Amino acid sequence: MSVPLLDLRAQHATIRDDVVAAVMRVVDSQQFILGEAVERLEREVAALSRTRFAIGCANGTDALLLALRALDVGRGDEVITTPFTFFATAGTIHNVGATPVFVDIDPVTFNILPAAAAAARTAKSKAVIPVDLFGQMAPIEQVRVALRGLPTIEDAAQSIGARRSIDGEWRMAGEAATIGTFSFFPSKNLGGYGDGGMIVTQDEGLATRLKRLRVHGGAKQYFHDEVGYNSRLDALQAAVLSAKLPHLAGWSARRRENAAYYDRALADVSDIRLPVVDGANESIFNQYTMRAERRDALQAFLKQKGIGQAIYYPLPLHLQPCFAYLGYKEGSCPEAERAAREVLSIPIYPELTHAQLDEVIGAIRAFYGR
Ligand SMILES: Cc1ncc(COP(=O)(O)O)c(C=O)c1O
């Protein structure tokens, strides 16, 4: 039996009627850009994230770009971030004219190390972008303390609905940062039927600025206070996402159950190290990412058996050719580099059956002869 890394059709089959009805309401309204459907989703995401404001935008990359612009990050500024993330986290820093400053990760959670971030601070530091990688939140409160006074952009593209206990209270992904950003790319734990993104904040001034920046920098049509972007969220995407949102908590619970199933079934395989969730976190397991001995051979074996797998991410950002101008060398961020050599993600999506999970487990055990 082959098991895909992700099966979006399996999820669609469970919600088809609701999604089609929501899409048809938008089609019948002929209101395709922003409007009621987008405002509704913004209210829903703000409520979920426990933030005062949510601003829909075109995708998770633009959410970061708009956040950086709203914080006046630009030429001559430095932004501290992790090199072990999807490219957009740092690509957007470059694209606003600023310099990404990469610091190493915690080898246990793969998230940014607050102490390393603090050590990289200079007079030019303008913001920090912790990433909630693979579904578990970065230690946002520790980052804030370590970099006191510096705005935090929490890249929660992979982690909507995740939470972290801070001072004895659950805080949602995006809630405790200056600005939080989400992606609704179809493969994300809350995925649209195309591109989409959202920005959350508790700060009214930033929210007003972000709304303006997403429509060419003008609060009033044809009058422009600054140069912004066309980064509107499509009403069809918003309607799909609102139809899916009530299911998110259940899907996250299923992802955690699947993770616990793997944890139990693979605990004795000493050739792999299973993902670890920080005791303060509740992960939504956007990915189930383990470290594996002979990783590349295991990947080839799983591929040949028809088991979905992927390496997130094979080359850390500080070593990407496009960032050679920054002067990082092999060894600059050793834990990120080691993670890139060792990680492998396996299927974790909510609709996996026990038979499929067993198939994945059996293939991994067979590879290591356990
Ligand atoms: C950590 C991270 N940041 C940013 C993005 C960018 O999101 P999008 O693909 O919606 O532009 C993604 C996902 O692709 C991501 O995983």
Coordinates of C-alpha atoms and ligand atoms in Angstrom, one line a residue:
M1 CA 0.0 0.0 0.0
S2 CA 1.4 3.4 -0.9
V3 CA 0.9 6.3 1.6
P4 CA 1.1 9.8 0.3
L5 CA 2.9 12.6 2.4
L6 CA -0.4 14.5 2.2
D7 CA -3.8 13.6 0.7
L8 CA -5.8 16.8 0.2
R9 CA -8.5 14.9 -1.7
A10 CA -9.2 12.8 1.4
Q11 CA -9.8 16.0 3.4
H12 CA -11.9 17.6 0.7
A13 CA -14.2 14.6 0.6
T14 CA -15.2 15.2 4.2
I15 CA -16.1 18.8 3.7
R16 CA -17.1 19.0 0.1
D17 CA -20.7 20.1 0.5
D18 CA -19.9 22.9 2.9
V19 CA -17.0 24.2 0.8
V20 CA -19.0 24.1 -2.5
A21 CA -21.9 25.9 -0.8
A22 CA -19.5 28.6 0.5
V23 CA -17.9 29.0 -2.9
M24 CA -21.2 29.3 -4.6
R25 CA -22.3 32.1 -2.2
V26 CA -19.3 34.1 -3.2
V27 CA -19.9 33.3 -6.9
D28 CA -23.6 34.4 -6.6
S29 CA -22.5 37.6 -4.8
Q30 CA -20.0 38.5 -7.5
Q31 CA -17.9 40.1 -4.7
F32 CA -14.5 38.5 -5.3
I33 CA -11.9 40.8 -3.8
L34 CA -11.9 41.5 0.0
G35 CA -15.5 42.3 1.2
E36 CA -17.7 40.4 3.6
A37 CA -16.2 36.9 3.1
V38 CA -12.7 38.2 3.9
E39 CA -13.9 40.3 6.8
R40 CA -15.6 37.3 8.3
L41 CA -12.5 35.2 8.1
E42 CA -10.5 38.1 9.6
R43 CA -12.9 38.1 12.6
E44 CA -12.6 34.3 12.9
V45 CA -8.8 34.2 12.8
A46 CA -8.5 37.1 15.2
A47 CA -10.8 35.2 17.7
L48 CA -8.8 32.0 17.2
S49 CA -5.5 33.8 17.7
R50 CA -6.8 35.9 20.6
T51 CA -5.6 39.1 18.8
R52 CA -7.4 42.4 18.3
F53 CA -6.8 42.6 14.6
A54 CA -6.4 40.2 11.7
I55 CA -5.7 41.4 8.1
G56 CA -6.0 39.0 5.2
C57 CA -3.4 39.1 2.4
A58 CA -2.4 37.2 -0.7
N59 CA -0.1 34.6 0.9
G60 CA 2.2 33.9 3.9
T61 CA 5.2 35.5 2.1
D62 CA 3.4 38.8 1.6
A63 CA 2.2 38.6 5.3
L64 CA 5.9 38.7 6.3
L65 CA 6.7 41.4 3.7
L66 CA 3.8 43.6 4.9
A67 CA 4.8 43.0 8.5
L68 CA 8.4 44.2 7.8
R69 CA 7.2 47.2 6.0
A70 CA 4.7 48.1 8.7
L71 CA 7.6 48.1 11.2
D72 CA 9.6 50.4 8.9
V73 CA 12.3 47.8 8.3
G74 CA 14.4 48.7 5.2
R75 CA 17.8 49.5 3.9
G76 CA 20.6 49.5 6.5
D77 CA 18.5 47.5 9.0
E78 CA 19.3 44.0 10.2
V79 CA 16.6 41.3 11.0
I80 CA 17.6 38.4 13.2
T81 CA 16.1 35.0 12.3
T82 CA 16.6 31.3 12.0
P83 CA 18.3 29.7 8.9
F84 CA 16.3 26.5 9.4
T85 CA 13.0 27.6 7.8
F86 CA 11.2 28.0 4.5
F87 CA 13.0 30.5 2.2
A88 CA 10.3 33.1 2.5
T89 CA 11.3 34.0 6.1
A90 CA 14.6 35.5 4.9
G91 CA 13.7 36.2 1.3
T92 CA 11.3 38.9 2.5
I93 CA 14.0 40.5 4.7
H94 CA 16.2 40.8 1.7
N95 CA 13.3 42.1 -0.4
V96 CA 12.6 45.0 1.9
G97 CA 16.3 46.0 1.5
A98 CA 17.4 44.8 4.9
T99 CA 20.0 42.2 5.9
P100 CA 19.0 38.8 7.3
V101 CA 21.1 37.8 10.3
F102 CA 21.0 34.1 10.8
V103 CA 21.5 32.5 14.3
D104 CA 21.5 28.8 15.2
I105 CA 18.6 26.7 16.4
D106 CA 17.8 24.6 19.4
P107 CA 18.6 21.0 18.2
V108 CA 15.6 19.6 20.2
T109 CA 12.8 21.8 18.8
F110 CA 14.5 23.1 15.6
N111 CA 13.4 26.6 16.6
I112 CA 15.5 29.7 17.1
L113 CA 17.7 29.9 20.2
P114 CA 16.9 33.1 22.2
A115 CA 20.4 33.4 23.5
A116 CA 21.9 33.1 20.1
A117 CA 19.5 35.8 18.9
A118 CA 20.5 38.1 21.7
A119 CA 24.2 37.6 20.9
A120 CA 23.6 38.7 17.3
R121 CA 22.0 42.0 18.2
T122 CA 23.7 45.1 17.0
A123 CA 22.8 48.8 16.7
K124 CA 21.3 48.0 13.3
S125 CA 18.9 45.3 14.6
K126 CA 15.4 46.4 13.7
A127 CA 13.3 43.2 14.3
V128 CA 13.5 39.5 15.0
I129 CA 11.6 36.8 13.2
P130 CA 11.2 33.6 15.2
V131 CA 9.5 30.8 13.2
D132 CA 7.1 28.3 14.7
L133 CA 8.6 25.4 12.8
F134 CA 6.7 22.2 11.9
G135 CA 3.7 23.2 14.1
Q136 CA 5.3 24.1 17.5
M137 CA 5.7 27.6 18.7
A138 CA 9.2 29.1 19.1
P139 CA 9.8 30.3 22.7
I140 CA 8.3 33.7 21.9
E141 CA 8.4 35.0 25.5
Q142 CA 12.1 34.1 25.8
V143 CA 12.9 35.8 22.5
R144 CA 11.1 38.9 23.6
V145 CA 13.0 39.0 26.9
A146 CA 16.4 38.2 25.2
L147 CA 15.8 41.0 22.6
R148 CA 13.9 43.5 24.8
G149 CA 12.6 46.5 22.8
L150 CA 12.9 44.8 19.4
P151 CA 9.7 44.1 17.6
T152 CA 8.9 40.4 17.0
I153 CA 7.4 39.0 13.8
E154 CA 6.2 35.5 14.6
D155 CA 6.3 33.5 11.4
A156 CA 3.4 31.1 12.2
A157 CA 2.9 30.0 8.6
Q158 CA 3.1 26.4 9.7
S159 CA 1.4 26.7 13.1
I160 CA -2.1 28.3 13.1
G161 CA -3.9 26.9 16.2
A162 CA -0.7 25.9 18.0
R163 CA -0.3 27.2 21.6
R164 CA 2.2 27.6 24.3
S165 CA 1.9 28.0 28.0
I166 CA 3.4 31.4 29.0
D167 CA 3.4 32.4 32.7
G168 CA 0.7 29.7 33.3
E169 CA -1.6 30.9 30.5
W170 CA -2.1 29.4 27.0
R171 CA -1.0 31.8 24.3
M172 CA -2.0 31.1 20.7
A173 CA 0.4 31.2 17.8
G174 CA 0.6 34.9 16.7
E175 CA -0.9 36.2 20.0
A176 CA 2.2 37.2 21.9
A177 CA 4.3 38.7 19.1
T178 CA 4.2 42.3 17.8
I179 CA 2.9 40.8 14.5
G180 CA 2.1 37.2 13.7
T181 CA 1.8 35.9 10.2
F182 CA 0.0 32.9 8.7
S183 CA 0.0 31.0 5.4
F184 CA -3.0 29.3 3.9
F185 CA -1.0 27.5 1.2
P186 CA -3.0 24.4 0.4
S187 CA -0.6 22.0 2.1
K188 CA -0.6 23.9 5.4
N189 CA -2.7 22.6 8.3
L190 CA -5.3 25.2 7.4
G191 CA -5.0 25.3 3.7
G192 CA -7.1 27.2 1.1
Y193 CA -7.8 26.1 -2.4
G194 CA -5.1 28.4 -3.7
D195 CA -2.8 31.0 -2.1
G196 CA -3.8 33.0 1.0
G197 CA -2.3 34.6 4.1
M198 CA -3.2 36.5 7.2
I199 CA -1.5 38.9 9.6
V200 CA -2.5 39.3 13.3
T201 CA -1.6 42.0 15.8
Q202 CA -2.8 43.6 19.0
D203 CA -1.6 47.0 17.9
E204 CA -4.2 49.2 16.2
G205 CA -1.7 51.5 14.6
L206 CA 0.1 48.6 13.0
A207 CA -3.3 47.1 11.9
T208 CA -4.3 50.4 10.2
R209 CA -0.9 50.5 8.4
L210 CA -1.0 46.9 7.3
K211 CA -4.5 47.4 5.8
R212 CA -3.2 50.3 3.8
L213 CA 0.0 48.6 2.7
R214 CA -2.0 45.6 1.2
V215 CA -3.9 48.0 -1.1
H216 CA -1.1 50.1 -2.6
G217 CA -0.6 52.2 0.5
G218 CA -3.8 54.2 0.3
A219 CA -6.5 54.4 2.9
K220 CA -8.7 56.1 0.4
Q221 CA -8.9 54.8 -3.2
Y222 CA -6.6 56.7 -5.6
F223 CA -4.9 58.6 -2.8
H224 CA -1.6 57.1 -1.6
D225 CA 0.2 57.9 1.6
E226 CA 3.0 55.5 0.8
V227 CA 3.9 52.9 -1.8
G228 CA 2.3 49.6 -0.9
Y229 CA 1.4 46.4 -2.7
N230 CA -1.5 44.5 -4.2
S231 CA -1.8 41.8 -1.6
R232 CA -5.5 41.3 -1.2
L233 CA -7.0 38.0 0.0
D234 CA -9.4 36.5 -2.5
A235 CA -13.0 36.2 -1.3
L236 CA -13.2 32.7 -2.7
Q237 CA -10.2 31.6 -0.6
A238 CA -11.7 33.3 2.5
A239 CA -15.0 31.5 2.0
V240 CA -13.2 28.1 1.7
L241 CA -11.1 28.9 4.8
S242 CA -14.1 29.9 6.8
A243 CA -15.8 26.6 5.9
K244 CA -12.7 24.7 7.0
L245 CA -11.9 26.6 10.2
P246 CA -14.5 24.9 12.4
H247 CA -12.7 21.6 11.7
L248 CA -9.2 22.9 12.5
A249 CA -9.2 21.9 16.2
G250 CA -10.4 18.3 15.3
W251 CA -7.8 18.0 12.6
S252 CA -5.0 19.3 15.0
A253 CA -6.1 16.7 17.5
R254 CA -5.9 13.9 14.9
R255 CA -2.4 15.1 13.9
R256 CA -1.4 14.8 17.6
E257 CA -2.9 11.4 17.8
N258 CA -1.1 10.3 14.7
A259 CA 2.2 11.6 16.2
A260 CA 1.6 9.8 19.5
Y261 CA 0.9 6.6 17.4
Y262 CA 4.3 6.9 15.7
D263 CA 6.0 7.8 19.0
R264 CA 4.7 4.6 20.5
A265 CA 5.4 2.4 17.6
L266 CA 8.9 3.7 16.8
A267 CA 10.2 4.4 20.3
D268 CA 12.5 1.4 20.3
V269 CA 14.1 2.1 16.9
S270 CA 17.4 3.6 18.1
D271 CA 18.5 4.7 14.6
I272 CA 16.0 7.5 14.6
R273 CA 15.2 10.3 17.0
L274 CA 11.6 11.2 17.2
P275 CA 10.3 14.8 17.3
V276 CA 10.3 16.4 20.7
V277 CA 7.6 18.9 21.7
D278 CA 8.8 21.4 24.3
G279 CA 6.9 20.8 27.5
A280 CA 5.3 24.3 27.3
N281 CA 4.0 23.7 23.8
E282 CA 1.0 22.0 22.2
S283 CA 2.1 21.3 18.7
I284 CA -0.3 21.0 15.7
F285 CA 2.2 18.8 13.9
N286 CA 2.2 20.4 10.6
Q287 CA 5.0 18.0 10.0
Y288 CA 6.2 15.0 11.9
T289 CA 10.0 15.4 11.5
M290 CA 12.5 12.9 12.9
R291 CA 16.2 12.7 12.7
A292 CA 17.5 9.5 11.1
E293 CA 20.7 7.6 10.8
R294 CA 21.5 7.0 7.1
R295 CA 18.8 9.5 6.3
D296 CA 19.2 9.6 2.5
A297 CA 19.2 5.8 2.2
L298 CA 16.0 5.7 4.4
Q299 CA 14.4 8.3 2.2
A300 CA 15.2 6.3 -1.0
F301 CA 13.9 3.1 0.6
L302 CA 10.6 4.8 1.6
K303 CA 10.2 6.3 -1.8
Q304 CA 10.7 2.9 -3.4
K305 CA 8.0 1.5 -1.1
G306 CA 5.6 4.3 -2.1
I307 CA 5.7 6.0 1.3
G308 CA 5.6 9.8 1.2
Q309 CA 8.5 11.6 2.8
A310 CA 10.3 14.9 2.4
I311 CA 13.3 16.8 3.7
Y312 CA 12.4 20.1 5.2
Y313 CA 14.9 21.6 4.7
P314 CA 18.0 20.2 2.8
L315 CA 20.1 23.4 2.8
P316 CA 19.9 26.0 5.6
L317 CA 19.3 29.6 4.4
H318 CA 22.7 30.9 5.5
L319 CA 24.3 28.6 3.0
Q320 CA 22.0 29.3 0.1
P321 CA 23.8 30.6 -3.0
C322 CA 21.6 33.8 -3.1
F323 CA 22.9 34.7 0.4
A324 CA 26.6 34.1 -0.3
Y325 CA 27.1 37.9 -0.2
L326 CA 26.4 37.7 3.6
G327 CA 29.6 35.7 4.1
Y328 CA 28.4 32.8 6.2
K329 CA 30.4 29.6 5.9
E330 CA 29.8 26.0 6.7
G331 CA 30.0 25.8 10.5
S332 CA 28.4 29.2 11.0
C333 CA 25.2 27.6 12.3
P334 CA 26.2 24.0 13.1
E335 CA 22.9 22.8 14.5
A336 CA 20.9 24.0 11.5
E337 CA 23.4 22.3 9.3
R338 CA 23.2 19.1 11.2
A339 CA 19.4 19.2 11.1
A340 CA 19.5 19.7 7.4
R341 CA 21.6 16.5 7.1
E342 CA 19.5 14.4 9.4
V343 CA 15.8 15.4 9.2
L344 CA 13.0 13.4 7.4
S345 CA 9.3 14.2 7.5
I346 CA 6.7 11.4 7.2
P347 CA 2.9 11.5 6.6
I348 CA 1.0 13.0 9.5
Y349 CA -2.2 14.4 7.9
P350 CA -5.4 14.0 9.9
E351 CA -7.2 11.6 7.5
L352 CA -4.4 8.9 7.8
T353 CA -5.9 5.5 8.7
H354 CA -4.3 3.1 11.2
A355 CA -3.5 0.8 8.3
Q356 CA -1.6 3.6 6.6
L357 CA 0.3 4.6 9.8
D358 CA 1.2 0.9 10.2
E359 CA 2.5 0.8 6.7
V360 CA 4.8 3.7 7.3
I361 CA 6.0 2.3 10.6
G362 CA 6.5 -1.2 9.0
A363 CA 8.6 0.3 6.2
I364 CA 10.8 2.3 8.7
R365 CA 11.3 -0.7 10.9
A366 CA 12.1 -2.9 7.9
F367 CA 14.8 -0.5 6.7
Y368 CA 16.6 -0.7 10.1
G369 CA 15.9 -4.4 10.4
R370 CA 14.0 -3.9 13.7
Ligands
LIG1 C1 7.8 29.1 7.7 C2 7.1 29.6 6.4 N1 7.2 31.0 6.2 C3 6.6 31.5 5.1 C4 5.9 30.7 4.2 C5 5.3 31.4 3.0 O1 4.0 31.2 2.9 P1 3.3 31.2 1.4 O2 3.7 30.0 0.7 O3 1.8 31.3 1.7 O4 3.8 32.5 0.7 C6 5.8 29.3 4.4 C7 5.1 28.4 3.6 O5 5.2 28.3 2.4 C8 6.5 28.8 5.6 O6 6.5 27.5 5.8

